[in-house]
JSON list of C-alpha atoms in Angstrom, two decimals:
[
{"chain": "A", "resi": 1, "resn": "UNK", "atom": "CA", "xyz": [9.47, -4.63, 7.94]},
{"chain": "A", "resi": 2, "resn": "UNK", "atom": "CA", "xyz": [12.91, -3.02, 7.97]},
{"chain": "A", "resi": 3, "resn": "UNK", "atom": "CA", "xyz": [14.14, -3.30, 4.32]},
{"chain": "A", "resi": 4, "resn": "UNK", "atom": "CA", "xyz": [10.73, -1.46, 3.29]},
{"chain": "A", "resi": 5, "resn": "UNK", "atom": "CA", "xyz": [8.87, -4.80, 1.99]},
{"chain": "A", "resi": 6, "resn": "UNK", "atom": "CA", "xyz": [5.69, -4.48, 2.50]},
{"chain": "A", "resi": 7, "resn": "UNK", "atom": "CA", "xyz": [3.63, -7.37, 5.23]},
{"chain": "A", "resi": 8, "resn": "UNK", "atom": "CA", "xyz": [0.25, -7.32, 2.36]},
{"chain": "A", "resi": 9, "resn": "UNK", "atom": "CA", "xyz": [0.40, -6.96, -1.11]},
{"chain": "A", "resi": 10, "resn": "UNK", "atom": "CA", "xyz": [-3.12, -6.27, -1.89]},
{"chain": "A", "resi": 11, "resn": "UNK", "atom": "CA", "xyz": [-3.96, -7.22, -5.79]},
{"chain": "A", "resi": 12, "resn": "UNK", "atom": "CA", "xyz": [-6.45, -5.48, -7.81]},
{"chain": "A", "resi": 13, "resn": "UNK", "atom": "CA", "xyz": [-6.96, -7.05, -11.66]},
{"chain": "A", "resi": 14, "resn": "UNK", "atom": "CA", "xyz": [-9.08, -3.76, -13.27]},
{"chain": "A", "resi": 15, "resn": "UNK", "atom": "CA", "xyz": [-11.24, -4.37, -16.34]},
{"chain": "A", "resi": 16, "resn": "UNK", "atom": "CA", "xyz": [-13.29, -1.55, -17.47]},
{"chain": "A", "resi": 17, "resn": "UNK", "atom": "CA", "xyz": [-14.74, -1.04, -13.59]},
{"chain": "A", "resi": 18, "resn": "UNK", "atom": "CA", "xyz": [-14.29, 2.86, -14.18]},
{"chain": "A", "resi": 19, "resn": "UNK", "atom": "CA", "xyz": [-17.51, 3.33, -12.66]},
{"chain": "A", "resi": 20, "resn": "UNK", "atom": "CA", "xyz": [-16.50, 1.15, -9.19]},
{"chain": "A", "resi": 21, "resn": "UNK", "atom": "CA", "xyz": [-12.76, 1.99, -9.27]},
{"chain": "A", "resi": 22, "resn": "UNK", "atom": "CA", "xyz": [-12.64, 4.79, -7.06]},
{"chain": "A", "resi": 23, "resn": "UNK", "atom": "CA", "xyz": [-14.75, 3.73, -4.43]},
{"chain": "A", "resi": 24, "resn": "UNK", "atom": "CA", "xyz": [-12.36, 0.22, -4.85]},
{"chain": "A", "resi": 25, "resn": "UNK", "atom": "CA", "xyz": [-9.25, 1.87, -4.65]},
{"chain": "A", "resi": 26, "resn": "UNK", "atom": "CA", "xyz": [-10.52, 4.47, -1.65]},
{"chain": "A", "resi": 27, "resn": "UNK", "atom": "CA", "xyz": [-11.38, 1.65, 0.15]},
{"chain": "A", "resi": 28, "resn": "UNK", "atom": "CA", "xyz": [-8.04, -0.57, -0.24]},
{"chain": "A", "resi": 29, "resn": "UNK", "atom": "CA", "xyz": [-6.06, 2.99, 0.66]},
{"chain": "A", "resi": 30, "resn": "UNK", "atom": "CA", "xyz": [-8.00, 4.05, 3.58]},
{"chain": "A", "resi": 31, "resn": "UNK", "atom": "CA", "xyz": [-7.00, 0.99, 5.72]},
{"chain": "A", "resi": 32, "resn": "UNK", "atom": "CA", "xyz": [-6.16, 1.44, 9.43]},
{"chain": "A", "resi": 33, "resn": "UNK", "atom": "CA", "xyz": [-3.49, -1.38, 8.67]},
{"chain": "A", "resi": 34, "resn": "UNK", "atom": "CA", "xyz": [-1.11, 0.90, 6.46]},
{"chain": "A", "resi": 35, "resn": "UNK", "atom": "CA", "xyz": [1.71, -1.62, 5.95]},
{"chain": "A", "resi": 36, "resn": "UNK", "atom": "CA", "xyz": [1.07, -2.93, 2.54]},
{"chain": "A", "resi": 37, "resn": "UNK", "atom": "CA", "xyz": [1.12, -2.41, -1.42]},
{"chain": "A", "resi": 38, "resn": "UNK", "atom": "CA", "xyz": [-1.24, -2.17, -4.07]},
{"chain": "A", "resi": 39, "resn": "UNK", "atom": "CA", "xyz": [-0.84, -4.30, -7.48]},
{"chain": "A", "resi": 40, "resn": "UNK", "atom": "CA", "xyz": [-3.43, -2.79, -10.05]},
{"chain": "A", "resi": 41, "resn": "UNK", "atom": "CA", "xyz": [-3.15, -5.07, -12.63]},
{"chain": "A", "resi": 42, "resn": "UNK", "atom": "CA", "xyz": [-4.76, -3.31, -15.66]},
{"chain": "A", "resi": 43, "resn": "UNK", "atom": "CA", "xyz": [-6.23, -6.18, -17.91]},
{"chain": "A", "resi": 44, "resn": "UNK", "atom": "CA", "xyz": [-6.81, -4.12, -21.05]},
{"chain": "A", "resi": 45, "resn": "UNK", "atom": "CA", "xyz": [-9.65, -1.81, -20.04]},
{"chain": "A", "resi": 46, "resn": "UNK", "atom": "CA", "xyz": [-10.61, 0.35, -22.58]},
{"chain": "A", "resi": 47, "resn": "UNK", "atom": "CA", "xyz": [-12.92, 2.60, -20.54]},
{"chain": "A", "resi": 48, "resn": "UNK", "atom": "CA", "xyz": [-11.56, 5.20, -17.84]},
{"chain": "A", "resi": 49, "resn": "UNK", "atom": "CA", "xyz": [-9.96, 2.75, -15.75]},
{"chain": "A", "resi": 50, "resn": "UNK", "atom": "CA", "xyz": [-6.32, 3.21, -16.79]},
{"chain": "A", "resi": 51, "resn": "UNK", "atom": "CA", "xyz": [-6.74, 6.83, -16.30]},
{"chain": "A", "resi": 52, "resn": "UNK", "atom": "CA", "xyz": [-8.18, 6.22, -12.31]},
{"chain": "A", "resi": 53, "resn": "UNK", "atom": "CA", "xyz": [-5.45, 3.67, -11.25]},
{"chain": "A", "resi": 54, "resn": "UNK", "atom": "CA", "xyz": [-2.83, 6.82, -13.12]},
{"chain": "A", "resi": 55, "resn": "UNK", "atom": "CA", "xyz": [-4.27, 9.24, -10.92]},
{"chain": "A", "resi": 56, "resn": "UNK", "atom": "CA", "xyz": [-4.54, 7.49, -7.56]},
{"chain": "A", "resi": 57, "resn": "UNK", "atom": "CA", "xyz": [-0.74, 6.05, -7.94]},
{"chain": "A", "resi": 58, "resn": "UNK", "atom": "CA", "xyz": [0.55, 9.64, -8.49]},
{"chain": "A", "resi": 59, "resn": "UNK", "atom": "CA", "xyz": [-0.96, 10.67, -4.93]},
{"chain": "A", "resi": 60, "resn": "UNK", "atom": "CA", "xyz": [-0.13, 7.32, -3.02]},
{"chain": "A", "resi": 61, "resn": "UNK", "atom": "CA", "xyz": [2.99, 5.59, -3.72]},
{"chain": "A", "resi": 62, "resn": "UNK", "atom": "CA", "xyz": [1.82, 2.42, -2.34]},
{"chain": "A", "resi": 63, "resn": "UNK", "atom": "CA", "xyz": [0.48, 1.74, -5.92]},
{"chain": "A", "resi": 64, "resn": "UNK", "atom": "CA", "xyz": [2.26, 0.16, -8.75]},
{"chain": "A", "resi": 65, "resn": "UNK", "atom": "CA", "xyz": [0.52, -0.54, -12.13]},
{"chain": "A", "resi": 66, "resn": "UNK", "atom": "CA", "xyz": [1.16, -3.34, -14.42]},
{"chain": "A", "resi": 67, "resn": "UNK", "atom": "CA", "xyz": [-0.64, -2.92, -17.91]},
{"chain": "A", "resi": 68, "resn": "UNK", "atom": "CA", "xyz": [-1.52, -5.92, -19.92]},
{"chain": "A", "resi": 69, "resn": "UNK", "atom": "CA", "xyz": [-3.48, -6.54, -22.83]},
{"chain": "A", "resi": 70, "resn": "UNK", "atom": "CA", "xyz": [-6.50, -8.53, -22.15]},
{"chain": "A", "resi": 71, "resn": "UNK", "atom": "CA", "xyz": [-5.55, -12.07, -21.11]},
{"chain": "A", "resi": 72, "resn": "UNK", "atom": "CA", "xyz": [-8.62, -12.21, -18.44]},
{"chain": "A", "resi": 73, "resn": "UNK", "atom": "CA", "xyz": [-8.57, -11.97, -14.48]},
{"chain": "A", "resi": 74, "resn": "UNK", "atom": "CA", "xyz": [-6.62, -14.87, -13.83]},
{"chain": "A", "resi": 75, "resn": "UNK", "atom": "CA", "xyz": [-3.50, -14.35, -15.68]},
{"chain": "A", "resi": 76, "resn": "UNK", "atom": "CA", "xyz": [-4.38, -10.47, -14.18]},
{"chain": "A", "resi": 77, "resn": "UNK", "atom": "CA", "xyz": [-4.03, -12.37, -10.56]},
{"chain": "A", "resi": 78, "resn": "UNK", "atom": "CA", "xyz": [-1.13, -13.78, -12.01]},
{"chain": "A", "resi": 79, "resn": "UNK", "atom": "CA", "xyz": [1.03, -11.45, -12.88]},
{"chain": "A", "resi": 80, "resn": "UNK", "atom": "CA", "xyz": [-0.31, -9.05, -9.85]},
{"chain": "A", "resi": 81, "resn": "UNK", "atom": "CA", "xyz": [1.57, -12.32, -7.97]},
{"chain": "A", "resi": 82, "resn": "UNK", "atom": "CA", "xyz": [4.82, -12.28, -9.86]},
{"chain": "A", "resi": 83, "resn": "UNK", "atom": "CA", "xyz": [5.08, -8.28, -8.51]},
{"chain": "A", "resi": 84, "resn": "UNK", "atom": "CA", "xyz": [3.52, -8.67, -5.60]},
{"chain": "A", "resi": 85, "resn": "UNK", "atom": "CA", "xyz": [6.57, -7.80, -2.86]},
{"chain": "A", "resi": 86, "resn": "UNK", "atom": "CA", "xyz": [4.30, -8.56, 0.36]},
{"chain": "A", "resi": 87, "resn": "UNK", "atom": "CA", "xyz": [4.33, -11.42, 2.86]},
{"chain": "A", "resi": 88, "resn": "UNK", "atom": "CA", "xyz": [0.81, -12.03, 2.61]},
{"chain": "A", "resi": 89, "resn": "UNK", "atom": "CA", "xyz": [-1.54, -11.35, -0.51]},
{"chain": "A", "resi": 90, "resn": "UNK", "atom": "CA", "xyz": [-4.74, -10.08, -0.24]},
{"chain": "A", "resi": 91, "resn": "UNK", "atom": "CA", "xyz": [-7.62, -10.25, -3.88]},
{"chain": "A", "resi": 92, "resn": "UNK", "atom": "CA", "xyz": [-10.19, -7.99, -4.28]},
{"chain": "A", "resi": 93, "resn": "UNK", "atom": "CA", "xyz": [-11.79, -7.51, -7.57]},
{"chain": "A", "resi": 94, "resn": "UNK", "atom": "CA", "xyz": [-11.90, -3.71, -8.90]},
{"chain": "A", "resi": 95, "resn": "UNK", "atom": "CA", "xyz": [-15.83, -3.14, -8.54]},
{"chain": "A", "resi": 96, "resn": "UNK", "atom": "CA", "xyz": [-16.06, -4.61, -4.71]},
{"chain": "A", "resi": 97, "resn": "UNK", "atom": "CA", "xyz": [-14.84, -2.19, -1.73]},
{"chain": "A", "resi": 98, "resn": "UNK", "atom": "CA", "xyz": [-13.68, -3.20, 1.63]},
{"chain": "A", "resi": 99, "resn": "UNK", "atom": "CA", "xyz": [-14.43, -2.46, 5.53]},
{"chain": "A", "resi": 100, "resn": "UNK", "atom": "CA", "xyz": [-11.29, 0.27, 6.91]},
{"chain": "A", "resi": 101, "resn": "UNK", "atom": "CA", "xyz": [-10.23, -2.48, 9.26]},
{"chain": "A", "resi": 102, "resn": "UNK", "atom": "CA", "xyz": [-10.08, -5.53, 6.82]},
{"chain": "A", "resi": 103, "resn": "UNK", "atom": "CA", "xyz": [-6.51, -5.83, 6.28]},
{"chain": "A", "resi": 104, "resn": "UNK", "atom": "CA", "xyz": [-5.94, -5.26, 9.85]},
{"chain": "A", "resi": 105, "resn": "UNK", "atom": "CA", "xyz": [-8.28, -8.03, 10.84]},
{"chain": "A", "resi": 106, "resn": "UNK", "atom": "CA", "xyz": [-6.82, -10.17, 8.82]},
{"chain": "A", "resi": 107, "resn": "UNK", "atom": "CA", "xyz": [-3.16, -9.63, 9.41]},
{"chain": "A", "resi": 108, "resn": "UNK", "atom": "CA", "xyz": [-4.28, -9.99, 12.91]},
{"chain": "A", "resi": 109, "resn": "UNK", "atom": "CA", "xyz": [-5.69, -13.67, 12.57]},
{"chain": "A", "resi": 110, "resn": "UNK", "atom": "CA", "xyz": [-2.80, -15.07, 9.78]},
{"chain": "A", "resi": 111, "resn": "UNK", "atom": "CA", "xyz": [-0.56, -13.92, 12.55]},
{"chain": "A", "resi": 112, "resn": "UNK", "atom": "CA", "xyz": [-1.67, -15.01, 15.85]},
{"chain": "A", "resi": 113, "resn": "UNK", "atom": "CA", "xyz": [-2.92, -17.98, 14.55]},
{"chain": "A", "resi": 114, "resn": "UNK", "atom": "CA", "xyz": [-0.10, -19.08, 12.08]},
{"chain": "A", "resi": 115, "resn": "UNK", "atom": "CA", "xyz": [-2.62, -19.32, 9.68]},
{"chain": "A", "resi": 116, "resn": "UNK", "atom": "CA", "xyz": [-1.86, -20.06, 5.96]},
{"chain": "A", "resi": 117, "resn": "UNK", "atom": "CA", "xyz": [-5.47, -18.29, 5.06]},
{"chain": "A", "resi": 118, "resn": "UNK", "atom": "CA", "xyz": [-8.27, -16.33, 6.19]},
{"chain": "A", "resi": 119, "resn": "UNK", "atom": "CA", "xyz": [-11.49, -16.21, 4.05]},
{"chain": "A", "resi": 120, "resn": "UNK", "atom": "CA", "xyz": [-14.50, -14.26, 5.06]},
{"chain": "A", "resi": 121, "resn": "UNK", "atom": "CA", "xyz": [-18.17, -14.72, 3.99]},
{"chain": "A", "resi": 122, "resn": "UNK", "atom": "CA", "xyz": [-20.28, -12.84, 1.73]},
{"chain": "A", "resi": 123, "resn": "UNK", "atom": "CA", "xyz": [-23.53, -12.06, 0.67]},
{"chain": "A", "resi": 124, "resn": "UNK", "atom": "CA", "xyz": [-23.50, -14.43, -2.42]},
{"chain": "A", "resi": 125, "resn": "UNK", "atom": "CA", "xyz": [-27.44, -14.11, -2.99]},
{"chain": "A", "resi": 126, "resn": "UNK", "atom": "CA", "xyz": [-27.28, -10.49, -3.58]},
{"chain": "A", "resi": 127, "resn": "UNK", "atom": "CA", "xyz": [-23.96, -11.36, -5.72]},
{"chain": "A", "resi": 128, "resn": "UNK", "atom": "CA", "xyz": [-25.82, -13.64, -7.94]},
{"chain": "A", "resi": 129, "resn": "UNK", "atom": "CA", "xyz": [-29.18, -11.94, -8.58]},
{"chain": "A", "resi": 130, "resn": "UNK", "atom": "CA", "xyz": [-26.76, -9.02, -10.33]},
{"chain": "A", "resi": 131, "resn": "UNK", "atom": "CA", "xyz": [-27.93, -6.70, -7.59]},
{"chain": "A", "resi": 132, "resn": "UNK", "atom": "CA", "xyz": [-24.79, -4.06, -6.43]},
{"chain": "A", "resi": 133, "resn": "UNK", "atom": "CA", "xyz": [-24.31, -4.08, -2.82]},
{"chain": "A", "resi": 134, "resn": "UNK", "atom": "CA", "xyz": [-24.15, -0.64, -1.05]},
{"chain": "A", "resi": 135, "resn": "UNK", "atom": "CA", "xyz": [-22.93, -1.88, 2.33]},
{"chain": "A", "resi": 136, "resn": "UNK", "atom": "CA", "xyz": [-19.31, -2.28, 2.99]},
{"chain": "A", "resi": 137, "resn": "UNK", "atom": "CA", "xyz": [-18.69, -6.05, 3.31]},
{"chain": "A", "resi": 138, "resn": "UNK", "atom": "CA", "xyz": [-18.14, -6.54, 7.79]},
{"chain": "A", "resi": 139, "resn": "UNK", "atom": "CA", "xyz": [-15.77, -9.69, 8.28]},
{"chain": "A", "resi": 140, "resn": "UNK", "atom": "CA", "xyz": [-17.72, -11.82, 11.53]},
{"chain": "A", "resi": 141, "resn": "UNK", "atom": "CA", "xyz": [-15.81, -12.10, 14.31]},
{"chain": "A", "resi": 142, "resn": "UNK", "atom": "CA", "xyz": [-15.44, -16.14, 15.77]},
{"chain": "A", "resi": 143, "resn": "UNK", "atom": "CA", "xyz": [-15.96, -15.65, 19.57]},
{"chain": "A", "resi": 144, "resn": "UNK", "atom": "CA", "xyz": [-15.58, -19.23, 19.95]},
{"chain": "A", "resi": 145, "resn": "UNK", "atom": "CA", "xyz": [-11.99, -17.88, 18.59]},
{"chain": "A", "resi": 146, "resn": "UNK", "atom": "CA", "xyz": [-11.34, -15.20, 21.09]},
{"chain": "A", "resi": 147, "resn": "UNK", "atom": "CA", "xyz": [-12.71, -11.20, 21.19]},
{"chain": "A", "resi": 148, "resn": "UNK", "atom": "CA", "xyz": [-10.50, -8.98, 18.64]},
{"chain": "A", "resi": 149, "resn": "UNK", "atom": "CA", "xyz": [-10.92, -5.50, 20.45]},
{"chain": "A", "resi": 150, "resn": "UNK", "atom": "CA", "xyz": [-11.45, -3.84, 16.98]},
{"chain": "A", "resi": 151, "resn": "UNK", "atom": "CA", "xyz": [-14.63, -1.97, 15.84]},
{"chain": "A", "resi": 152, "resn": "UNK", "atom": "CA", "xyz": [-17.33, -3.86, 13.16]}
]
């Protein structure tokens, strides 16, 4: 957009995910869709986290931090949303990571399609049995919807 509003605010609410922060927030800023802003919504942590979201926002601008003392990740979300500047919002939790085309796959589908939401599908199994997952997450593409010429 023209008056420097970004089309995705992407929120992050962080609570002592030092060890998963990086590889969140390397994830969320190495997007082929580069139109957006970060919202690292810093719910308290007492570990290393407030030190990782200080260090990645003083090498990308894109990332604003809100501190907070621990009201949990909802009122995190919350207040991520009362910032956020985007047209669209994007949630990912601080110890999850991302596939490099998953904003642009999205942005792609809310727009052609008019769509008020796009949801993709995850490996809730793995989720549940505590297990971390060490595959970035692939959105599926619908090709009863059409074929998206982007790589998965």
């Amino acid at each position: 957009m023209s008056d420097n509003t970004p089309e995705i605010s992407v929120i992050i609410p962080v609570y002592n995910t030092g060890r998963y922060l990086p590889r969140c927030l390397d994830s969320v800023i190495n997007q082929t869709f580069k139109d957006f802003e970060v919202i690292a919504v810093n719910d308290g942590s007492s570990d290393n986290s407030a030190n990782i979201l200080a260090d990645y926002a003083k090498k990308d601008s894109r990332i604003k931090i809100i501190t907070q003392t621990n009201q949990g990740q909802s009122m995190a979300r919350n207040n991520g949303l009362k910032a956020a500047r985007g047209r669209f919002v994007y949630f990912i939790d601080s110890d999850d990571y991302i596939h490099p085309q998953l904003l642009e796959i999205a942005y792609h589908f809310v727009t052609k399609y008019d769509a008020d939401w796009v949801t993709f599908k995850h490996n809730a199994a793995a989720h549940k049995s505590g297990k971390k997952l060490n595959k970035v997450f692939h959105p599926p593409l619908y090709t009863n919807i059409e074929n998206i010429p982007f790589k998965i």
